[in-house]
Coordinates of C-alpha atoms and ligand atoms in Angstrom, one line a residue:
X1 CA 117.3 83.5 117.5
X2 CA 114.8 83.3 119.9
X3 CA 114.9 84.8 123.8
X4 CA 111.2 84.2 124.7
X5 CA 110.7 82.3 128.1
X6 CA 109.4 79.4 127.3
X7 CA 111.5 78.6 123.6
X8 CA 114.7 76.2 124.4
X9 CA 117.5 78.2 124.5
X10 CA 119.3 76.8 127.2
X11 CA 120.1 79.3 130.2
X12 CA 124.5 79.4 129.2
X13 CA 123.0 80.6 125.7
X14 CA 120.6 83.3 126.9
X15 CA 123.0 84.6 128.9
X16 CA 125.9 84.8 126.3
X17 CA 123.7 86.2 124.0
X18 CA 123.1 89.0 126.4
X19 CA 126.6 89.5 126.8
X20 CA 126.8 90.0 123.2
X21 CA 123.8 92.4 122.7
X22 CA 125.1 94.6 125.9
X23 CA 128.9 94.8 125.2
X24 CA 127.8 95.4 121.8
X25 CA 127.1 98.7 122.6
X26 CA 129.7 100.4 124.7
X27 CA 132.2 98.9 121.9
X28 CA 131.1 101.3 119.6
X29 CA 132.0 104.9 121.0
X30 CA 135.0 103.3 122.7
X31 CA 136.0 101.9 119.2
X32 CA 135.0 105.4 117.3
X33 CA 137.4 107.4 120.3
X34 CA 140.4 104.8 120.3
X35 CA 140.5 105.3 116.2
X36 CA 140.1 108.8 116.9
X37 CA 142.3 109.5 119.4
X38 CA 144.8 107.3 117.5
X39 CA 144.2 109.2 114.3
X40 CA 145.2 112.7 116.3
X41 CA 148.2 111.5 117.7
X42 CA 149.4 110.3 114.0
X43 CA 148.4 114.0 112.4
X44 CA 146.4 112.5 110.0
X45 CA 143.4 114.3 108.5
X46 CA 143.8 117.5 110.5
X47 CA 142.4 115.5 113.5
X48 CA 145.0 117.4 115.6
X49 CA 142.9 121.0 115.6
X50 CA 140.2 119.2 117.7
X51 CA 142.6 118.1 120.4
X52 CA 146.3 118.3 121.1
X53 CA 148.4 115.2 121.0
X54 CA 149.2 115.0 124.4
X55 CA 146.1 114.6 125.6
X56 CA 145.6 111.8 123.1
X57 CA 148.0 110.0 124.2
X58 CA 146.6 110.2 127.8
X59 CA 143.0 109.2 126.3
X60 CA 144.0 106.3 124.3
X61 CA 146.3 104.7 127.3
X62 CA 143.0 105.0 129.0
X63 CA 141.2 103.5 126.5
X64 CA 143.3 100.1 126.2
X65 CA 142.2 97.4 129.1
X66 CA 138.1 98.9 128.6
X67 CA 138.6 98.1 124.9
X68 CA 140.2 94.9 125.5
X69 CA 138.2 93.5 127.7
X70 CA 134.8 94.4 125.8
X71 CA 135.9 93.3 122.7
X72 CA 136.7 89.5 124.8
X73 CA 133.3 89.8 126.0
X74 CA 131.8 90.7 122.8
X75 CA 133.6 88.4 120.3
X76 CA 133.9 85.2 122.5
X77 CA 130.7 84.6 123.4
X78 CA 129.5 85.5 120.0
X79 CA 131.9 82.6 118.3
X80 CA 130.7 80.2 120.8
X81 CA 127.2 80.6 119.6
X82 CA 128.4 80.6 116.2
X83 CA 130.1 77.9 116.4
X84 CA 126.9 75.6 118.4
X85 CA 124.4 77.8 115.5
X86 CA 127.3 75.8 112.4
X87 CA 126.9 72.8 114.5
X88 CA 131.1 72.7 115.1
X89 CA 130.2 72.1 118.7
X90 CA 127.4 70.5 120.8
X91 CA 124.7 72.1 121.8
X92 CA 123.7 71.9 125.5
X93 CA 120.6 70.7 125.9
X94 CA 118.9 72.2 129.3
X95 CA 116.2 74.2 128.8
Ligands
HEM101 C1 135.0 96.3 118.1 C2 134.2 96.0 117.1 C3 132.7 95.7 117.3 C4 131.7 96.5 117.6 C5 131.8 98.0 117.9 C6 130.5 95.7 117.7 C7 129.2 96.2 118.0 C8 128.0 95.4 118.0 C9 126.7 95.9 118.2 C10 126.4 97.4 118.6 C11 125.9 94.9 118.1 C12 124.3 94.9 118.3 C13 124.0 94.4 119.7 C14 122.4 94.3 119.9 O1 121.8 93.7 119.1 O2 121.9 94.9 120.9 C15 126.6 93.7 117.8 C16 126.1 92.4 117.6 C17 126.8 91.3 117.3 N1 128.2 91.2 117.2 FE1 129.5 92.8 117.3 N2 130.8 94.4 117.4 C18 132.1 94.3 117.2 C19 132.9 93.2 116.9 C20 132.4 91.9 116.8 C21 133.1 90.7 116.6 C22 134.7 90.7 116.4 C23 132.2 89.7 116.5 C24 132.5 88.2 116.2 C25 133.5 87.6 116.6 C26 130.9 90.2 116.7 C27 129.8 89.4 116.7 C28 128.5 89.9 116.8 C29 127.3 89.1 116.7 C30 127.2 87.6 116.4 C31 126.2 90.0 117.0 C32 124.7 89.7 117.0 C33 124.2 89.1 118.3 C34 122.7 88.8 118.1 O3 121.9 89.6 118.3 O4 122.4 87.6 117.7 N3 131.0 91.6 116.9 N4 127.9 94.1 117.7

């Protein structure tokens, strides 16, 4: 996909894109401690030697609304593109 100035990616797309790329990122350790942290409060795997279960709990309450609203503005704007890439919707045409 191409995010040079001067290609024809409208501005809405460029900037969903972005969105993508940078929530991408933070979505990953917050994913890896939510399993985690789940994983130790379940017993599972011995997880429980590396941290106690109560403060598991307290991490992955914290972890909810950060993970949920990432993974919104991760996965919508990436299905919107998809879906204007498939041609299912219209793409806008500014430049
Ligand atoms: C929680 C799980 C997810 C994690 C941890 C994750 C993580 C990432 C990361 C690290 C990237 C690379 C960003 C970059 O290029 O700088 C990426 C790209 C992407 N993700 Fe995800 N992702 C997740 C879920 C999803 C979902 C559910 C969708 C679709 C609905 C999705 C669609 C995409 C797309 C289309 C790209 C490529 C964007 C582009 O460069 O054109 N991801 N993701």
């Amino acid at each position: 996909m191409c995010i040079r100035k001067g290609c024809n990616m409208s501005k809405l797309n460029f900037i969903l894109l972005k969105a993508v790329r940078w929530s991408g990122w933070p979505l990953l350790p917050l994913l890896l401690l939510f399993l985690f942290t789940g994983y130790v409060m379940d017993g599972r795997y011995g997880l429980g030697k590396i941290l106690d279960e109560k403060s598991a709990l307290t991490f992955h309450r914290m972890l909810h609304i950060p993970l949920i609203i990432l993974v919104l503005a991760h996965s919508l704007p990436a299905v919107y593109l998809a879906l204007q890439r498939w041609g299912w919707i219209k793409h806008r045409d500014e430049p």
